[in-house]
CSV table of C-alpha atoms in Angstrom, one decimal:
chain,number,residue,atom,x,y,z
A,1141,UNK,CA,5.8,-37.1,14.1
A,1142,UNK,CA,2.1,-37.6,14.5
A,1143,UNK,CA,-0.5,-36.7,12.0
A,1144,UNK,CA,-1.9,-33.8,14.4
A,1145,UNK,CA,1.7,-32.5,14.6
A,1146,UNK,CA,2.2,-32.5,11.0
A,1147,UNK,CA,-1.1,-30.6,10.4
A,1148,UNK,CA,-0.1,-28.0,13.0
A,1149,UNK,CA,3.3,-27.5,11.3
A,1150,UNK,CA,1.6,-27.1,8.0
A,1151,UNK,CA,-1.0,-24.7,9.4
A,1152,UNK,CA,1.8,-22.8,11.2
A,1153,UNK,CA,3.9,-22.6,7.9
A,1154,UNK,CA,0.7,-21.2,5.9
A,1155,UNK,CA,0.2,-18.7,8.7
A,1156,UNK,CA,3.7,-17.5,8.6
A,1157,UNK,CA,3.6,-17.1,4.8
A,1158,UNK,CA,0.3,-15.4,4.7
A,1159,UNK,CA,1.5,-11.8,5.0
A,1160,UNK,CA,4.1,-12.2,2.4
A,1161,UNK,CA,1.3,-13.6,0.1
A,1162,UNK,CA,-1.2,-10.7,0.8
A,1163,UNK,CA,1.3,-7.9,0.2
A,1164,UNK,CA,2.5,-9.6,-3.1
A,1165,UNK,CA,-1.0,-10.5,-4.3
A,1166,UNK,CA,-1.8,-6.6,-3.4
A,1167,UNK,CA,1.1,-5.5,-5.6
A,1168,UNK,CA,-0.2,-7.5,-8.4
A,1169,UNK,CA,-3.8,-6.3,-8.0
A,1170,UNK,CA,-2.5,-2.6,-7.9
A,1171,UNK,CA,-0.4,-3.2,-11.0
A,1172,UNK,CA,-3.3,-4.8,-13.0
A,1173,UNK,CA,-5.5,-1.9,-11.6
A,1174,UNK,CA,-3.1,0.8,-12.9
A,1175,UNK,CA,-3.0,-0.9,-16.5
A,1176,UNK,CA,-6.8,-0.8,-16.5
A,1177,UNK,CA,-7.0,2.7,-15.1
A,1178,UNK,CA,-4.4,4.0,-17.8
A,1179,UNK,CA,-6.6,2.5,-20.4
A,1180,UNK,CA,-9.7,4.1,-19.1
A,1181,UNK,CA,-8.1,7.5,-18.7
A,1182,UNK,CA,-6.8,7.5,-22.3
A,1183,UNK,CA,-10.1,6.7,-23.7
A,1184,UNK,CA,-12.0,9.2,-26.0
A,1185,UNK,CA,-14.6,9.7,-23.5
A,1186,UNK,CA,-12.8,11.8,-21.2
A,1187,UNK,CA,-13.3,9.8,-17.9
A,1188,UNK,CA,-13.0,12.1,-14.7
A,1189,UNK,CA,-10.4,10.6,-12.6
A,1190,UNK,CA,-11.7,12.3,-9.4
A,1191,UNK,CA,-15.2,10.8,-9.8
A,1192,UNK,CA,-13.6,7.5,-10.8
A,1193,UNK,CA,-11.8,7.7,-7.4
A,1194,UNK,CA,-15.1,8.4,-5.7
A,1195,UNK,CA,-16.9,5.2,-7.3
A,1196,UNK,CA,-13.9,3.0,-6.4
A,1197,UNK,CA,-14.1,4.2,-2.8
A,1198,UNK,CA,-17.7,3.7,-2.9
A,1199,UNK,CA,-17.2,0.0,-3.9
A,1200,UNK,CA,-14.5,-0.7,-1.6
A,1201,UNK,CA,-16.4,0.8,1.7
A,1202,UNK,CA,-19.4,-1.2,0.7
A,1203,UNK,CA,-17.2,-4.6,0.6
A,1204,UNK,CA,-15.5,-3.8,3.8
A,1205,UNK,CA,-18.5,-2.8,5.7
A,1206,UNK,CA,-20.3,-5.9,4.6
A,1207,UNK,CA,-17.5,-8.1,5.4
A,1208,UNK,CA,-17.3,-6.5,9.0
A,1209,UNK,CA,-20.9,-6.8,9.8
A,1210,UNK,CA,-20.6,-10.4,8.7
A,1211,UNK,CA,-17.4,-11.4,10.4
A,1212,UNK,CA,-17.0,-9.0,13.3
A,1213,UNK,CA,-20.4,-8.8,14.5
A,1214,UNK,CA,-19.7,-10.1,18.2
A,1215,UNK,CA,-16.6,-8.0,18.6
A,1216,UNK,CA,-16.0,-5.0,20.9
A,1217,UNK,CA,-17.5,-2.0,19.8
A,1218,UNK,CA,-14.8,0.9,18.9
A,1219,UNK,CA,-14.7,3.9,21.4
A,1220,UNK,CA,-15.2,7.4,20.2
A,1221,UNK,CA,-11.4,7.9,20.3
A,1222,UNK,CA,-11.0,4.8,17.8
A,1223,UNK,CA,-13.5,6.2,15.7
A,1224,UNK,CA,-11.8,9.7,15.7
A,1225,UNK,CA,-8.4,8.0,14.8
A,1226,UNK,CA,-10.0,6.1,11.9
A,1227,UNK,CA,-11.4,9.3,10.6
A,1228,UNK,CA,-7.9,10.8,10.6
A,1229,UNK,CA,-6.3,7.7,9.1
A,1230,UNK,CA,-8.9,7.8,6.3
A,1231,UNK,CA,-8.1,11.4,5.7
A,1232,UNK,CA,-4.2,10.7,5.5
A,1233,UNK,CA,-4.4,7.3,3.8
A,1234,UNK,CA,-7.1,7.7,1.3
A,1235,UNK,CA,-8.6,11.2,0.7
A,1236,UNK,CA,-5.5,13.5,0.9
A,1237,UNK,CA,-3.1,11.2,-1.1
A,1238,UNK,CA,-5.9,10.3,-3.7
A,1239,UNK,CA,-6.7,13.8,-4.5
A,1240,UNK,CA,-3.0,15.0,-4.4
A,1241,UNK,CA,-1.7,12.2,-6.7
A,1242,UNK,CA,-4.6,13.0,-9.3
A,1243,UNK,CA,-3.9,16.6,-9.2
A,1244,UNK,CA,-0.3,16.0,-9.7
A,1245,UNK,CA,-0.8,14.4,-13.2
A,1246,UNK,CA,-1.8,17.9,-14.4
A,1247,UNK,CA,1.9,19.0,-13.9
A,1248,UNK,CA,4.0,15.9,-14.0
A,1249,UNK,CA,4.2,12.5,-15.9
A,1250,UNK,CA,3.0,9.4,-14.3
A,1251,UNK,CA,6.7,8.2,-14.4
A,1252,UNK,CA,7.7,10.8,-12.2
A,1253,UNK,CA,4.7,10.1,-10.0
A,1254,UNK,CA,5.8,6.5,-9.5
A,1255,UNK,CA,9.2,7.4,-8.4
A,1256,UNK,CA,7.8,9.5,-5.7
A,1257,UNK,CA,5.4,6.7,-4.6
A,1258,UNK,CA,8.3,4.2,-4.7
A,1259,UNK,CA,10.0,6.3,-1.8
A,1260,UNK,CA,7.4,5.4,0.6
A,1261,UNK,CA,9.4,2.5,2.1
A,1262,UNK,CA,12.4,4.7,2.6
A,1263,UNK,CA,10.0,7.4,4.5
A,1264,UNK,CA,8.2,4.8,6.7
A,1265,UNK,CA,11.5,3.3,7.5
A,1266,UNK,CA,13.0,6.6,8.6
A,1267,UNK,CA,9.9,7.5,10.5
A,1268,UNK,CA,9.6,4.3,12.2
A,1269,UNK,CA,13.1,4.4,13.5
A,1270,UNK,CA,12.6,7.9,14.6
A,1271,UNK,CA,9.6,7.3,16.7
A,1272,UNK,CA,10.8,3.8,17.9
A,1273,UNK,CA,8.5,1.6,16.0
A,1274,UNK,CA,11.5,-0.4,14.2
A,1275,UNK,CA,14.4,-2.1,15.5
A,1276,UNK,CA,17.6,-1.0,14.0
A,1277,UNK,CA,21.1,-0.8,14.9
A,1278,UNK,CA,23.9,0.8,12.6
A,1279,UNK,CA,26.5,-1.6,13.9
A,1280,UNK,CA,24.7,-5.2,13.1
A,1281,UNK,CA,24.5,-7.0,10.1
A,1282,UNK,CA,20.8,-7.3,10.4
A,1283,UNK,CA,20.5,-3.3,10.8
A,1284,UNK,CA,22.8,-2.8,7.7
A,1285,UNK,CA,20.6,-5.5,6.0
A,1286,UNK,CA,17.5,-3.5,6.4
A,1287,UNK,CA,19.1,0.0,5.4
A,1288,UNK,CA,20.5,-1.2,2.2
A,1289,UNK,CA,17.5,-3.4,1.4
A,1290,UNK,CA,15.2,-0.3,1.8
A,1291,UNK,CA,17.2,1.9,-0.3
A,1292,UNK,CA,18.3,-0.6,-2.9
A,1293,UNK,CA,14.6,-1.4,-3.6
A,1294,UNK,CA,13.8,2.1,-4.1
A,1295,UNK,CA,16.6,2.5,-6.3
A,1296,UNK,CA,15.7,-0.4,-8.4
A,1297,UNK,CA,12.3,0.8,-8.7
A,1298,UNK,CA,13.3,4.2,-10.0
A,1299,UNK,CA,15.6,2.5,-12.4
A,1300,UNK,CA,12.7,0.3,-13.8
A,1301,UNK,CA,10.5,3.8,-14.1
A,1302,UNK,CA,13.1,5.9,-15.7
A,1303,UNK,CA,14.3,3.1,-18.1
A,1304,UNK,CA,10.7,2.6,-19.0
A,1305,UNK,CA,10.1,6.1,-20.0
A,1306,UNK,CA,13.6,7.1,-21.3
A,1307,UNK,CA,11.9,8.3,-24.6
A,1308,UNK,CA,9.5,10.7,-22.9
A,1309,UNK,CA,10.3,14.2,-23.8
A,1310,UNK,CA,7.1,16.0,-22.7
A,1311,UNK,CA,7.3,19.0,-20.3
A,1312,UNK,CA,4.8,20.3,-18.1
A,1313,UNK,CA,4.3,23.9,-16.5
A,1314,UNK,CA,4.4,23.7,-12.8
A,1315,UNK,CA,6.7,20.8,-12.5
A,1316,UNK,CA,7.7,21.4,-9.1
A,1317,UNK,CA,4.1,22.1,-8.0
A,1318,UNK,CA,3.5,18.4,-9.2
A,1319,UNK,CA,6.5,17.3,-7.3
A,1320,UNK,CA,5.2,19.0,-4.0
A,1321,UNK,CA,1.9,17.4,-4.3
A,1322,UNK,CA,3.4,13.9,-4.7
A,1323,UNK,CA,5.8,14.7,-1.7
A,1324,UNK,CA,3.0,15.7,0.5
A,1325,UNK,CA,1.1,12.6,-0.6
A,1326,UNK,CA,4.0,10.4,0.3
A,1327,UNK,CA,4.3,11.9,3.7
A,1328,UNK,CA,0.7,11.4,4.4
A,1329,UNK,CA,0.7,7.8,3.3
A,1330,UNK,CA,3.7,7.1,5.3
A,1331,UNK,CA,2.5,8.6,8.4
A,1332,UNK,CA,-1.1,6.9,8.0
A,1333,UNK,CA,1.0,3.5,8.0
A,1334,UNK,CA,2.5,4.3,11.4
A,1335,UNK,CA,-0.8,5.3,12.7
A,1336,UNK,CA,-2.5,2.1,11.6
A,1337,UNK,CA,-0.1,0.0,13.8
A,1338,UNK,CA,-0.7,2.5,16.7
A,1339,UNK,CA,-4.3,2.2,16.5
A,1340,UNK,CA,-4.6,-1.5,15.8
A,1341,UNK,CA,-2.9,-2.2,19.1
A,1342,UNK,CA,-5.7,-0.7,20.9
A,1343,UNK,CA,-8.6,-2.1,18.7
A,1344,UNK,CA,-7.4,-5.2,17.4
A,1345,UNK,CA,-10.5,-5.8,15.2
A,1346,UNK,CA,-8.5,-5.0,11.7
A,1347,UNK,CA,-11.5,-5.6,9.5
A,1348,UNK,CA,-13.7,-3.3,11.2
A,1349,UNK,CA,-11.0,-0.7,11.5
A,1350,UNK,CA,-10.3,-0.9,8.1
A,1351,UNK,CA,-14.2,-0.7,7.2
A,1352,UNK,CA,-14.3,2.5,9.1
A,1353,UNK,CA,-11.0,4.2,7.6
A,1354,UNK,CA,-12.5,3.4,4.1
A,1355,UNK,CA,-15.9,4.7,5.0
A,1356,UNK,CA,-14.4,7.9,6.3
A,1357,UNK,CA,-12.1,8.3,3.4
A,1358,UNK,CA,-15.1,7.7,0.9
A,1359,UNK,CA,-17.2,10.3,2.6
A,1360,UNK,CA,-14.4,12.9,2.7
A,1361,UNK,CA,-13.7,12.1,-1.0
A,1362,UNK,CA,-17.3,12.5,-2.2
A,1363,UNK,CA,-17.5,16.0,-0.4
A,1364,UNK,CA,-14.4,17.2,-2.1
A,1365,UNK,CA,-15.6,15.6,-5.4
A,1366,UNK,CA,-18.9,17.5,-5.1
A,1367,UNK,CA,-17.3,20.8,-4.6
A,1368,UNK,CA,-14.8,20.3,-7.5
A,1369,UNK,CA,-16.9,18.3,-10.1
A,1370,UNK,CA,-20.1,20.3,-11.0
A,1371,UNK,CA,-20.5,19.0,-14.2
A,1372,UNK,CA,-23.1,16.2,-14.2
A,1373,UNK,CA,-21.7,14.6,-17.3
A,1374,UNK,CA,-18.4,13.8,-15.5
A,1375,UNK,CA,-20.2,11.5,-13.1
A,1376,UNK,CA,-21.6,9.2,-15.9
A,1377,UNK,CA,-20.1,5.6,-16.1
A,1378,UNK,CA,-19.1,4.8,-19.5
A,1379,UNK,CA,-20.2,1.2,-19.9
A,1380,UNK,CA,-18.2,0.7,-23.4
A,1381,UNK,CA,-14.8,1.4,-21.7
A,1382,UNK,CA,-13.0,-0.2,-18.7
A,1383,UNK,CA,-14.6,2.0,-16.4
A,1384,UNK,CA,-16.9,-0.3,-14.7
A,1385,UNK,CA,-14.5,-3.1,-14.5
A,1386,UNK,CA,-11.9,-0.5,-12.7
A,1387,UNK,CA,-14.5,0.4,-10.4
A,1388,UNK,CA,-15.4,-3.1,-9.4
A,1389,UNK,CA,-11.8,-4.7,-9.6
A,1390,UNK,CA,-10.2,-1.6,-8.0
A,1391,UNK,CA,-13.0,-1.1,-5.3
A,1392,UNK,CA,-13.6,-4.7,-4.3
A,1393,UNK,CA,-9.9,-5.9,-4.5
A,1394,UNK,CA,-7.0,-3.3,-4.7
A,1395,UNK,CA,-8.5,-0.9,-2.4
A,1396,UNK,CA,-11.0,-3.2,-0.8
A,1397,UNK,CA,-10.1,-6.4,0.4
A,1398,UNK,CA,-6.4,-5.9,-0.1
A,1399,UNK,CA,-6.7,-2.6,1.8
A,1400,UNK,CA,-7.8,-4.8,4.8
A,1401,UNK,CA,-5.0,-7.1,4.1
A,1402,UNK,CA,-2.3,-4.6,4.3
A,1403,UNK,CA,-3.6,-3.0,7.4
A,1404,UNK,CA,-3.7,-6.6,9.0
A,1405,UNK,CA,-0.1,-7.0,7.8
A,1406,UNK,CA,1.0,-3.7,9.2
A,1407,UNK,CA,-0.7,-4.7,12.7
A,1408,UNK,CA,1.0,-8.1,12.9
A,1409,UNK,CA,4.4,-7.4,11.4
A,1410,UNK,CA,4.8,-3.7,11.9
A,1411,UNK,CA,4.9,-0.6,9.4
A,1412,UNK,CA,8.2,-1.3,7.5
A,1413,UNK,CA,7.1,-4.6,6.6
A,1414,UNK,CA,3.7,-3.2,5.2
A,1415,UNK,CA,5.4,-0.7,3.2
A,1416,UNK,CA,8.4,-2.3,1.8
A,1417,UNK,CA,6.4,-4.3,-0.9
A,1418,UNK,CA,5.5,-1.1,-2.7
A,1419,UNK,CA,8.2,-1.3,-5.2
A,1420,UNK,CA,6.8,-4.7,-6.2
A,1421,UNK,CA,4.0,-2.8,-8.1
A,1422,UNK,CA,6.6,-1.3,-10.8
A,1423,UNK,CA,8.1,-4.7,-11.1
A,1424,UNK,CA,4.6,-6.3,-11.9
A,1425,UNK,CA,3.6,-3.6,-14.2
A,1426,UNK,CA,7.0,-4.0,-16.0
A,1427,UNK,CA,6.1,-7.9,-16.5
A,1428,UNK,CA,2.6,-7.3,-17.6
A,1429,UNK,CA,3.8,-5.0,-20.3
A,1430,UNK,CA,6.2,-7.5,-21.5
A,1431,UNK,CA,3.7,-10.5,-21.3
A,1432,UNK,CA,0.5,-8.8,-22.4
A,1433,UNK,CA,1.4,-5.5,-24.3
A,1434,UNK,CA,4.5,-7.1,-26.0
A,1435,UNK,CA,6.8,-4.2,-24.9
A,1436,UNK,CA,10.4,-4.5,-25.8
A,1437,UNK,CA,12.6,-5.8,-23.1
A,1438,UNK,CA,15.2,-3.2,-21.6
A,1439,UNK,CA,18.1,-4.5,-19.8
A,1440,UNK,CA,18.0,-1.4,-17.3
A,1441,UNK,CA,14.3,-2.4,-16.5
A,1442,UNK,CA,15.7,-6.0,-16.0
A,1443,UNK,CA,18.4,-4.8,-13.7
A,1444,UNK,CA,16.0,-2.6,-11.7
A,1445,UNK,CA,13.5,-5.6,-11.3
A,1446,UNK,CA,16.4,-7.8,-10.0
A,1447,UNK,CA,17.5,-5.0,-7.6
A,1448,UNK,CA,14.1,-4.6,-6.2
A,1449,UNK,CA,13.4,-8.5,-5.6
A,1450,UNK,CA,16.9,-9.0,-4.4
A,1451,UNK,CA,16.7,-6.0,-2.0
A,1452,UNK,CA,13.4,-7.1,-0.7
A,1453,UNK,CA,14.7,-10.5,0.0
A,1454,UNK,CA,17.6,-8.8,1.9
A,1455,UNK,CA,15.1,-6.7,4.1
A,1456,UNK,CA,12.9,-9.6,4.8
A,1457,UNK,CA,15.9,-11.6,5.8
A,1458,UNK,CA,16.8,-9.0,8.4
A,1459,UNK,CA,13.0,-8.8,9.5
A,1460,UNK,CA,13.1,-12.5,10.2
A,1461,UNK,CA,15.6,-12.0,12.8
A,1462,UNK,CA,13.2,-9.8,14.6
A,1463,UNK,CA,10.3,-12.5,14.0
A,1464,UNK,CA,12.4,-15.0,15.7
A,1465,UNK,CA,13.2,-12.7,18.9
A,1466,UNK,CA,9.4,-12.1,18.9
A,1467,UNK,CA,8.6,-15.8,19.1
A,1468,UNK,CA,11.3,-16.4,21.6
A,1469,UNK,CA,10.0,-13.7,23.8
A,1470,UNK,CA,6.3,-15.0,23.7
A,1471,UNK,CA,7.7,-18.4,24.5
A,1472,UNK,CA,9.6,-17.0,27.4
A,1473,UNK,CA,6.8,-15.0,28.8
A,1474,UNK,CA,4.0,-17.0,27.9
A,1475,UNK,CA,1.9,-14.3,26.6
A,1476,UNK,CA,1.0,-13.1,23.2
A,1477,UNK,CA,2.2,-9.6,22.7
A,1478,UNK,CA,2.5,-7.3,19.7
A,1479,UNK,CA,5.9,-6.7,18.6
A,1480,UNK,CA,5.3,-3.0,19.0
A,1481,UNK,CA,4.9,-3.3,22.6
A,1482,UNK,CA,8.8,-4.4,22.9
A,1483,UNK,CA,11.6,-2.2,23.2
A,1484,UNK,CA,12.4,-1.2,19.6
A,1485,UNK,CA,15.7,0.6,19.6
A,1486,UNK,CA,18.9,-1.6,19.9
């Protein structure tokens, strides 16, 4: 094999591994941000979670807009229709879930909320199959692998959450209202993931699209926050806590660069692939608690973590077959087409 061929092979392998790397790192960043956020909200200063979300969205929108202006300057400008879609996705992917999940913590524990969030892969999978955005066959081994992979990963994540909070006995009034808020947030996020893929097909500049979504989400969140938070002291950033690092790290990475990364993965690999890494956040949070906070190891948590990783591997194995068919189709036609343009129900 020539040196040029070897370089091309290495480059192709790195590009193939990039979506897996991006979504795994996004899960790591979300786990770190959750740990920092919990420490910040538990501080004696009484940090307002809504204003914290506003500052994070302001940071993420600033980063993505700057990157879009730097790297997408010569790209085709978005049409009015694309801008309106970006506004809607910003509402569904950022504003609605952020506010609903924040409000739900007044009625339920963070562990219950985590269980709800980890059902996102199941909801996305069901919606994607129903609307014809995901290949699925009941009779094939690959179809069964997808089905069991999605559900087992969610079961594993729920096991980790429940086992980690088995000693919690706190009760909240309005429990079912909190559950309703989480359910609405999950549906909103799941629908937005499918919409991202749909809009990205029409406008393939993922960075500019992500910047628009994030900017609209930030503007919407600011408007709601100004209406809900009238006390000016709640807008103060406490420099003697982790509030500023949470804003910068969460805004620039977790909800900034990796927000764009997730949207790129959804565009290139489909909505189910983009959502299925969600339970890894629970696994990484569990590992961080053991490594950095010296928490006791719970065998149920270990089993749950193994289920999540094993189920994720099973699902990705099944998705590899879709990818091979995609590449074969490209080789046969000689054109680069998105997987979402193929017949999707088999």
